[in-house]
Short mmCIF file of C-alpha atoms in Angstrom, two decimals:
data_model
loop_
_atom_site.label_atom_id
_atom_site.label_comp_id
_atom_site.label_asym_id
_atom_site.label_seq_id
_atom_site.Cartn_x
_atom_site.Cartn_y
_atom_site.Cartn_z
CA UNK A 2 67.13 -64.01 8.83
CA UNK A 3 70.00 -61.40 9.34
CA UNK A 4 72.54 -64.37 10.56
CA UNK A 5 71.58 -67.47 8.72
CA UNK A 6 70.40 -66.06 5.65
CA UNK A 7 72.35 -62.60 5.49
CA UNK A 8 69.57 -60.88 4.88
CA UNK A 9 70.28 -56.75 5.98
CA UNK A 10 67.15 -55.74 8.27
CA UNK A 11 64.37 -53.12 7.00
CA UNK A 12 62.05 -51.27 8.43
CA UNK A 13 59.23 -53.23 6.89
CA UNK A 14 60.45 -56.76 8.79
CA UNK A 15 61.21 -54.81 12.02
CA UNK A 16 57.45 -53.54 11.84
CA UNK A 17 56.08 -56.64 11.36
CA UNK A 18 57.69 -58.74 13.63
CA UNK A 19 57.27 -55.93 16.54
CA UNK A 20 53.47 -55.53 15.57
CA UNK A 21 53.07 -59.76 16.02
CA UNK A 22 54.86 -59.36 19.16
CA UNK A 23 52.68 -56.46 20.11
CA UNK A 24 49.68 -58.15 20.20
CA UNK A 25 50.38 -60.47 22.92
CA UNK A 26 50.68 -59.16 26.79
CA UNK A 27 53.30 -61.38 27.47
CA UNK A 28 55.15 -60.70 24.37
CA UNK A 29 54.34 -56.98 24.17
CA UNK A 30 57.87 -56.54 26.18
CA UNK A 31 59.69 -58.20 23.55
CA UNK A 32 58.03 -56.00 21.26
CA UNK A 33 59.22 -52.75 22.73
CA UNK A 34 62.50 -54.51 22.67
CA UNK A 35 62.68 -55.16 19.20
CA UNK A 36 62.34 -51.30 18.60
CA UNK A 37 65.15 -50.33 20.81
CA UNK A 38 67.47 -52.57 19.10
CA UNK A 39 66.43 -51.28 15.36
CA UNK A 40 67.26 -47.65 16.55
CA UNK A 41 70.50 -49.15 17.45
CA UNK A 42 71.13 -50.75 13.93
CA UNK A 43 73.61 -49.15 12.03
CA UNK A 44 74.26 -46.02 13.58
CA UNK A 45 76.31 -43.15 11.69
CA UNK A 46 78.82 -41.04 13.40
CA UNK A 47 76.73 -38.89 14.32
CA UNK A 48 74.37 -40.93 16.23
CA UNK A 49 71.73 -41.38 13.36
CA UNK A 50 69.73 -44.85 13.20
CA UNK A 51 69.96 -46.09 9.93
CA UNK A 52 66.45 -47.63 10.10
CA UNK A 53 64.27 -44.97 11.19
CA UNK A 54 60.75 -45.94 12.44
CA UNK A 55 57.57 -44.67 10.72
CA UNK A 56 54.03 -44.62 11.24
CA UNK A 57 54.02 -48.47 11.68
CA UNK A 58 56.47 -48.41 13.88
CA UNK A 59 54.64 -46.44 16.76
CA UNK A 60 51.04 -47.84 15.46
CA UNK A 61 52.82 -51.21 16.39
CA UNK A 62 54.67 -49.62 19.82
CA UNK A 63 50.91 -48.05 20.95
CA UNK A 64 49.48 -51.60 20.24
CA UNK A 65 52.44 -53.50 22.73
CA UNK A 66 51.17 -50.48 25.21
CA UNK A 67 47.54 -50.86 25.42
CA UNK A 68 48.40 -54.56 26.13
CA UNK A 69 50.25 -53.35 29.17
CA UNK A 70 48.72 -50.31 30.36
CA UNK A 71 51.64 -47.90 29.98
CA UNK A 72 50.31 -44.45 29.47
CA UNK A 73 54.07 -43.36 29.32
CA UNK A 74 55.27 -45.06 26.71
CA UNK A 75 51.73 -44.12 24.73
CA UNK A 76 52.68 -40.74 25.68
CA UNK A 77 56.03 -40.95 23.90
CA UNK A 78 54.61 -42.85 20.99
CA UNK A 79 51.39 -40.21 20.38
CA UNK A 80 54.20 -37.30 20.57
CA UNK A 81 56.39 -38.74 18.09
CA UNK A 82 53.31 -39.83 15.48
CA UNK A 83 52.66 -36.01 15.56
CA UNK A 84 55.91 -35.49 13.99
CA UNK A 85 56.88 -38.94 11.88
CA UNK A 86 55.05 -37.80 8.51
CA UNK A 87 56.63 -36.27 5.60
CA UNK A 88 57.91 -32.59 6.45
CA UNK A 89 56.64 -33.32 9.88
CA UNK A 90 53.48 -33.73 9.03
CA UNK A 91 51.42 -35.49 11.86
CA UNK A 92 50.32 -39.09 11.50
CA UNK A 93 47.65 -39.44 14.52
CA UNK A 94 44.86 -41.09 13.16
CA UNK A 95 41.63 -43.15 14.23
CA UNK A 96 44.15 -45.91 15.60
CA UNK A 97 46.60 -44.35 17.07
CA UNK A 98 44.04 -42.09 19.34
CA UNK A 99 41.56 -45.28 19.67
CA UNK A 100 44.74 -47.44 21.33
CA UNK A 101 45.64 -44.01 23.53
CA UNK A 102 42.71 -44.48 24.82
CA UNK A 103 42.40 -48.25 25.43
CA UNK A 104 45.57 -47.63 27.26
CA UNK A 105 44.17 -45.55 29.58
CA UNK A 106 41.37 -47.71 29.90
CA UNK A 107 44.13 -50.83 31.13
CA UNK A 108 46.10 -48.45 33.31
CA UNK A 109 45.86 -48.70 37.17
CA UNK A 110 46.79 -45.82 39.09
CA UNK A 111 49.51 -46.77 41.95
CA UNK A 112 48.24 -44.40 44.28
CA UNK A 113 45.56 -45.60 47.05
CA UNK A 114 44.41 -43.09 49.49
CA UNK A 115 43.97 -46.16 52.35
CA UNK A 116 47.42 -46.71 52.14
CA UNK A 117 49.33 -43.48 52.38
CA UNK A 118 49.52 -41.48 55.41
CA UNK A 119 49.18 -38.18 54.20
CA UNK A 120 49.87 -35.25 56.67
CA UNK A 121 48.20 -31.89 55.86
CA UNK A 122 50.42 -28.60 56.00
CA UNK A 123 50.35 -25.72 58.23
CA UNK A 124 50.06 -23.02 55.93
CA UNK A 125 49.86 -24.37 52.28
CA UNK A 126 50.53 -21.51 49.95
CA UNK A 127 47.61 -20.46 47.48
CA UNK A 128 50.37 -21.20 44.40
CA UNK A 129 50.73 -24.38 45.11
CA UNK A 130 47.15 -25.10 45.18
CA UNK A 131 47.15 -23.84 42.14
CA UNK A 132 49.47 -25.64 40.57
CA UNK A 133 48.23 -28.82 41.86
CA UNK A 134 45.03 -28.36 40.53
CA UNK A 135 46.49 -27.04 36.84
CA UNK A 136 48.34 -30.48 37.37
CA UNK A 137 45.49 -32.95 37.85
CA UNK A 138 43.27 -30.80 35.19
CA UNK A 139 45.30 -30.00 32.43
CA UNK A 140 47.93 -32.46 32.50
CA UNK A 141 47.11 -33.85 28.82
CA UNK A 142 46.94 -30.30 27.50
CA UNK A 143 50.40 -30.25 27.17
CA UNK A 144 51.81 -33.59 25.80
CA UNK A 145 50.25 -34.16 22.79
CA UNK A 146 51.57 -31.48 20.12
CA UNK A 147 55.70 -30.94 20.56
CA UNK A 148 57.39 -32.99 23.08
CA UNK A 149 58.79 -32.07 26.06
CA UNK A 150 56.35 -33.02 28.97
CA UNK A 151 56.29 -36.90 28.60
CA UNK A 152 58.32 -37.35 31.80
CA UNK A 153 55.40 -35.61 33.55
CA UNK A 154 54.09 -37.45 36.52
CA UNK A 155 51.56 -40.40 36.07
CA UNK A 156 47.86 -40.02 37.05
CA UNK A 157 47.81 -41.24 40.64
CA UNK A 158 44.21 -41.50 40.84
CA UNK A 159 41.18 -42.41 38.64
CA UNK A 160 39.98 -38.88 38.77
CA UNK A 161 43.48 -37.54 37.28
CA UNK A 162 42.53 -40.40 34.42
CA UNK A 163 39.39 -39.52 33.60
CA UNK A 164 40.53 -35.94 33.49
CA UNK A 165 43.33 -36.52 31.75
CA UNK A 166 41.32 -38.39 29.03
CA UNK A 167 38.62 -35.40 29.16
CA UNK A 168 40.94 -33.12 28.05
CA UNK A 169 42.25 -35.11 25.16
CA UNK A 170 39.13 -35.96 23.99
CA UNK A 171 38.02 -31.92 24.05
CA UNK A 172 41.06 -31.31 22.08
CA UNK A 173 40.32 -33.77 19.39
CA UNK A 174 37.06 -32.64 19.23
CA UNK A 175 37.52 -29.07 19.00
CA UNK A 176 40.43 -29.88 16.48
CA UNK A 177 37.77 -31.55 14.14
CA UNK A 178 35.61 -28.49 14.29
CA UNK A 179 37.87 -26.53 13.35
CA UNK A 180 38.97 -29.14 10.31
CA UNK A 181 35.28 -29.03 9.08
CA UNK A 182 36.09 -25.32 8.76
CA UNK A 183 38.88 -26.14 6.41
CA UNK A 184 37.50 -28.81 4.58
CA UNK A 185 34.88 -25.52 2.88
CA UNK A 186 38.18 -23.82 2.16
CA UNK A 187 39.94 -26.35 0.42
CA UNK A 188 42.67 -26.94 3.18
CA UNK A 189 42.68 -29.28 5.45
CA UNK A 190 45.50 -29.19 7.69
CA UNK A 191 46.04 -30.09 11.73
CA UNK A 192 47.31 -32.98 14.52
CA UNK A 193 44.25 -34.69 14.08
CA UNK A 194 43.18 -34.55 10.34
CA UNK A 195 44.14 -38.13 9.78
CA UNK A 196 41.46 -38.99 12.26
CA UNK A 197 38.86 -40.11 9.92
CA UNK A 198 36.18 -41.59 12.25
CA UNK A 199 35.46 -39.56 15.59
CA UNK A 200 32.99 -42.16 16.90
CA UNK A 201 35.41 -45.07 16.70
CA UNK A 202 37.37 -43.00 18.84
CA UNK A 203 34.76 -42.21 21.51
CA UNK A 204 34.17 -45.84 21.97
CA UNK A 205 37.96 -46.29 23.23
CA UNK A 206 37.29 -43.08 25.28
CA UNK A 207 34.20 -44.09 26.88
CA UNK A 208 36.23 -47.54 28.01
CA UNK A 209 38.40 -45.40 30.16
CA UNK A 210 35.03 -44.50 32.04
CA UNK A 211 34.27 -47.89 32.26
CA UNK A 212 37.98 -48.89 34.37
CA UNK A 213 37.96 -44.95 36.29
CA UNK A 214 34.52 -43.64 36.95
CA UNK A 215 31.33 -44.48 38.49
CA UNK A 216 27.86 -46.10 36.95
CA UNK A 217 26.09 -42.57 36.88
CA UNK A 218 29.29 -40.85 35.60
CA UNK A 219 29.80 -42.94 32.84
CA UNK A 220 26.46 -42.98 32.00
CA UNK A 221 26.14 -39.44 31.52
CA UNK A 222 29.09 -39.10 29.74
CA UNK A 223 28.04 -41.95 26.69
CA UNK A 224 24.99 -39.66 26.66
CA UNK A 225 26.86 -36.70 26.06
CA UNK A 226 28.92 -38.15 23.75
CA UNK A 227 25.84 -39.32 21.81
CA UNK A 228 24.16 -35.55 21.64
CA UNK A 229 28.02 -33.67 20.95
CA UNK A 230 28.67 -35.64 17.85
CA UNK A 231 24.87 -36.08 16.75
CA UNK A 232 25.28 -39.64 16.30
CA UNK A 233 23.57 -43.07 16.53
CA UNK A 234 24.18 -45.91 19.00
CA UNK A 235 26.27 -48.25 17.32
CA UNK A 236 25.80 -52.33 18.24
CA UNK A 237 29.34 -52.32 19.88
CA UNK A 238 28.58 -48.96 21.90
CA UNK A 239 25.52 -51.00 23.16
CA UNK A 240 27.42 -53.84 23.84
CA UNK A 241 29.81 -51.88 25.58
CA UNK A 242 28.09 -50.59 27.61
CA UNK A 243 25.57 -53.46 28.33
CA UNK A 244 28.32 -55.60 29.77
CA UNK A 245 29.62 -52.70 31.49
CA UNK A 246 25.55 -52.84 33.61
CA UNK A 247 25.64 -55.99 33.88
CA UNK A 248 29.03 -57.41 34.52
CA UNK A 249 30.87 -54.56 36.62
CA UNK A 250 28.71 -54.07 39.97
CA UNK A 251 28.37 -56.71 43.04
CA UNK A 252 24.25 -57.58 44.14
CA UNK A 253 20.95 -56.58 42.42
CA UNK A 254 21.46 -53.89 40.20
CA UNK A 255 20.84 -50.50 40.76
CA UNK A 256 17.67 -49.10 39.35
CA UNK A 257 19.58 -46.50 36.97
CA UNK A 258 21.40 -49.55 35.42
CA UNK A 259 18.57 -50.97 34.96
CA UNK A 260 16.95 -48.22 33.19
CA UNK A 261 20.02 -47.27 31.11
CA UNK A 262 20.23 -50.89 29.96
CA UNK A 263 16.40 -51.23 28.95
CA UNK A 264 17.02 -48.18 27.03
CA UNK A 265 19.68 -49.55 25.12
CA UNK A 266 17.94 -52.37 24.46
CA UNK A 267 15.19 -50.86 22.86
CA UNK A 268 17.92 -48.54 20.76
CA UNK A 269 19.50 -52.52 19.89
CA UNK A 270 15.84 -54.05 19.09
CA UNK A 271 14.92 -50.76 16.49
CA UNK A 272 18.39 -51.41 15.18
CA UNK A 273 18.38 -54.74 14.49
CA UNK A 274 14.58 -54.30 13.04
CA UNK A 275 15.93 -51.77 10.85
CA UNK A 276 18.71 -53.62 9.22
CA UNK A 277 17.83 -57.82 9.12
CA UNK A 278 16.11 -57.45 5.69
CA UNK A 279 19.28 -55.71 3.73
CA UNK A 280 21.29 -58.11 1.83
CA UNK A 281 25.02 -58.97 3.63
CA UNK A 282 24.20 -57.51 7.46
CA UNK A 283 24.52 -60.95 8.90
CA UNK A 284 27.57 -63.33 8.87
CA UNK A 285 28.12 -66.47 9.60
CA UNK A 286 31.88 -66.16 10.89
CA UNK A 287 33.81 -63.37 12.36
CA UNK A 288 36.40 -61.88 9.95
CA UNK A 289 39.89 -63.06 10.67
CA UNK A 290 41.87 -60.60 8.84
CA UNK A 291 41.99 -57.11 9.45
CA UNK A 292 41.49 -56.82 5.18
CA UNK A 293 37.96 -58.46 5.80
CA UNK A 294 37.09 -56.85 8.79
CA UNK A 295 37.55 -53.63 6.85
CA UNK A 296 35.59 -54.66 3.92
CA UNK A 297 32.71 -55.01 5.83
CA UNK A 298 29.81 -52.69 5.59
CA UNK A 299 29.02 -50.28 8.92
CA UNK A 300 25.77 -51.54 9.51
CA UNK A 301 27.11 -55.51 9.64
CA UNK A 302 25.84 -57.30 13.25
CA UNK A 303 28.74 -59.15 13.67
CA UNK A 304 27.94 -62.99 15.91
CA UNK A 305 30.29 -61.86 18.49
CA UNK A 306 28.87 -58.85 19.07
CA UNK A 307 25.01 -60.22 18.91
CA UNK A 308 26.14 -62.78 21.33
CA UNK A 309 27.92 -60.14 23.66
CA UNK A 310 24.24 -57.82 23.80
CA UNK A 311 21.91 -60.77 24.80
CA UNK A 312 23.98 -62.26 27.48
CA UNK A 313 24.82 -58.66 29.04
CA UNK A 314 21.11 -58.16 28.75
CA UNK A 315 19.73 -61.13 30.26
CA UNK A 316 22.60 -61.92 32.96
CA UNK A 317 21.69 -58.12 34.20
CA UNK A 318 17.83 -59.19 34.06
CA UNK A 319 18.70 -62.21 35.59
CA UNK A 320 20.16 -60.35 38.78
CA UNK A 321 17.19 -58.16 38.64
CA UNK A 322 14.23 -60.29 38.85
CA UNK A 323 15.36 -63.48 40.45
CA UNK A 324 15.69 -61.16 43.75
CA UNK A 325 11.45 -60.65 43.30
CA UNK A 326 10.08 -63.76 41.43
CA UNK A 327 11.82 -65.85 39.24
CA UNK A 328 8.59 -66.38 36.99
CA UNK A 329 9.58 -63.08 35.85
CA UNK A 330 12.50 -63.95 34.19
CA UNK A 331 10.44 -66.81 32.63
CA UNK A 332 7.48 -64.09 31.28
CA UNK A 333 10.37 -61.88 29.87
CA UNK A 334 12.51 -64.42 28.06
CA UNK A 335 9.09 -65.93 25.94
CA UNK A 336 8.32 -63.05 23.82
CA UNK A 337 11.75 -63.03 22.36
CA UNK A 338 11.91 -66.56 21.37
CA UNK A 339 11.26 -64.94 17.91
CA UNK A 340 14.65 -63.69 17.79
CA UNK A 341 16.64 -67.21 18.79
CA UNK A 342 15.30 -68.37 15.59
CA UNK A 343 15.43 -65.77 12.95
CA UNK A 344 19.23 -65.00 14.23
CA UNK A 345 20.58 -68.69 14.30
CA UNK A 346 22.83 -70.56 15.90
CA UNK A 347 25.50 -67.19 16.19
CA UNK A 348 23.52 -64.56 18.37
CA UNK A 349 22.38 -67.41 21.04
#
């Protein structure tokens, strides 16, 4: 475009052609790429990019991150999305914090305690304890609102992730409390008051649990979630954490997976009672565009997602029962016949 047509370069065709890039793991590289070289396009004398990247810009960046699992570089992004609006106004919203996340849930920390040979000290001082332990508890604390600590030292293990990602979530959390407080003033003002829907971003929290913590960890913490924000399960929670039962553990099951997972299905079951006779909660296709998907209403059962929740189900049951009697898996697949039928050709 810029040689053949001589076409000048915006900020509008940088976006776009970094956020197609972006969504690709192997071409989420050439994505990151593609930003570096538009802060290098027409630079003043003083070392000012002439195209200066905006919300998009970073949206775009977090998306190439999450495909690679680089909690740096979402670091960097997230700090400078705090600052990007209009008389630096912060432009975090639901997607920036739900990809922050999701990045977290992709990253692997480099550090295996098998494979280092770790000598204790002598006489370790009681202030480096503590600052060890300020490190590994606090570490996201201190990132998020005005630069200056995203060269701080990865999470080395799963439980500096998961607390990491703890103390985000708090902070979002507690920020949204205190917007609610605004919101009866008139003023609503904040990091986070973009962040329109707090349960689409517990979902990409809760997937960090499902990479970085154990069965009865994660557990407890999608029931917490459920009881601090007073909400619902919603179909892709369920599915969520159905696959995470079912498809994330070696050998029968464990007996609290199993009861977690016949919980949820009874949550699914009421759901889907509740909503097959409204007009418009069942589709035929999944939505291609991100336009449609957005046009949808909340309560839609998407195919994929119907289709996700009965093979997480029954592939855990499966494992369950076929250890005892496999006429058991026979006696618990009849009574839902029913449901192969009224849902179609989508769901099964």
């Amino acid at each position: 475009m810029t040689v053949d047509k001589r076409l000048p370069p915006s900020v509008e065709s940088y976006n776009a052609v970094i956020m197609l890039a972006a969504r690709g793991k192997d071409s989420a590289p050439e994505a990151i790429r593609l930003a570096k070289q538009m802060l290098e396009v027409g630079r003043d004398a003083n070392g000012k990019p002439a195209l200066r990247p905006n919300r998009e810009t970073y949206l775009a960046l977090l998306e190439a991150y999450k495909r690679l699992g680089d909690v740096r570089g979402a670091r960097w992004a997230l700090t400078r999305l705090a600052t990007v609006g209009e008389n630096g106004r912060s432009e975090i919203d639901t997607w920036a914090l739900r990809h922050v996340f999701q990045t977290y849930g992709v990253y692997r920390p480099p550090f295996r305690k098998e494979l280092a040979n770790i000598k204790p000290k002598a006489n370790p001082s009681k202030e480096t304890q503590h600052m060890d332990d300020e490190n590994d508890l606090h570490l996201a604390t201190l990132y998020l609102p005005r630069g200056g600590n995203n060269d701080r030292i990865l999470p080395q293990t799963s439980q500096s992730v998961i607390a990491e990602v703890d103390a985000l979530f708090d902070r979002v959390v507690q920020a949204k409390q205190s917007q609610a407080k605004q919101s009866e003033s008139g003023t609503v003002e904040g990091l986070f008051a973009r962040v329109e829907n707090l349960y689409a971003v517990a979902e990409s929290y809760i997937s960090a649990y499902f990479r970085h913590s154990s069965l009865p960890q994660t557990i407890s913490k999608a029931r917490a979630i459920h009881t601090l924000l007073d909400v619902d399960w919603s179909p892709n929670m369920i599915r969520m954490c159905l696959q995470h039962c079912a498809f994330n553990s070696k050998g029968t099951p464990t007996a609290q997976a199993i009861q977690f997972s016949d919980e949820l299905w009874a949550i699914w079951i009421k759901h889907v009672t509740e909503v097959e006779h409204l007009p418009g909660r069942w589709i035929s296709t999944e939505p291609g565009t991100p336009a449609s998907r957005a046009s949808l209403p909340v309560a839609t059962l998407k195919p994929v997602v119907i289709s996700k929740i009965w093979a997480a189900y029954i592939h855990l049951k499966t494992r369950s029962v076929l250890a005892h009697d496999g006429r058991k898996l026979y006696e618990y697949l009849m009574p839902h016949q029913s449901w192969r039928i009224r849902l179609g050709n989508g769901p099964c």
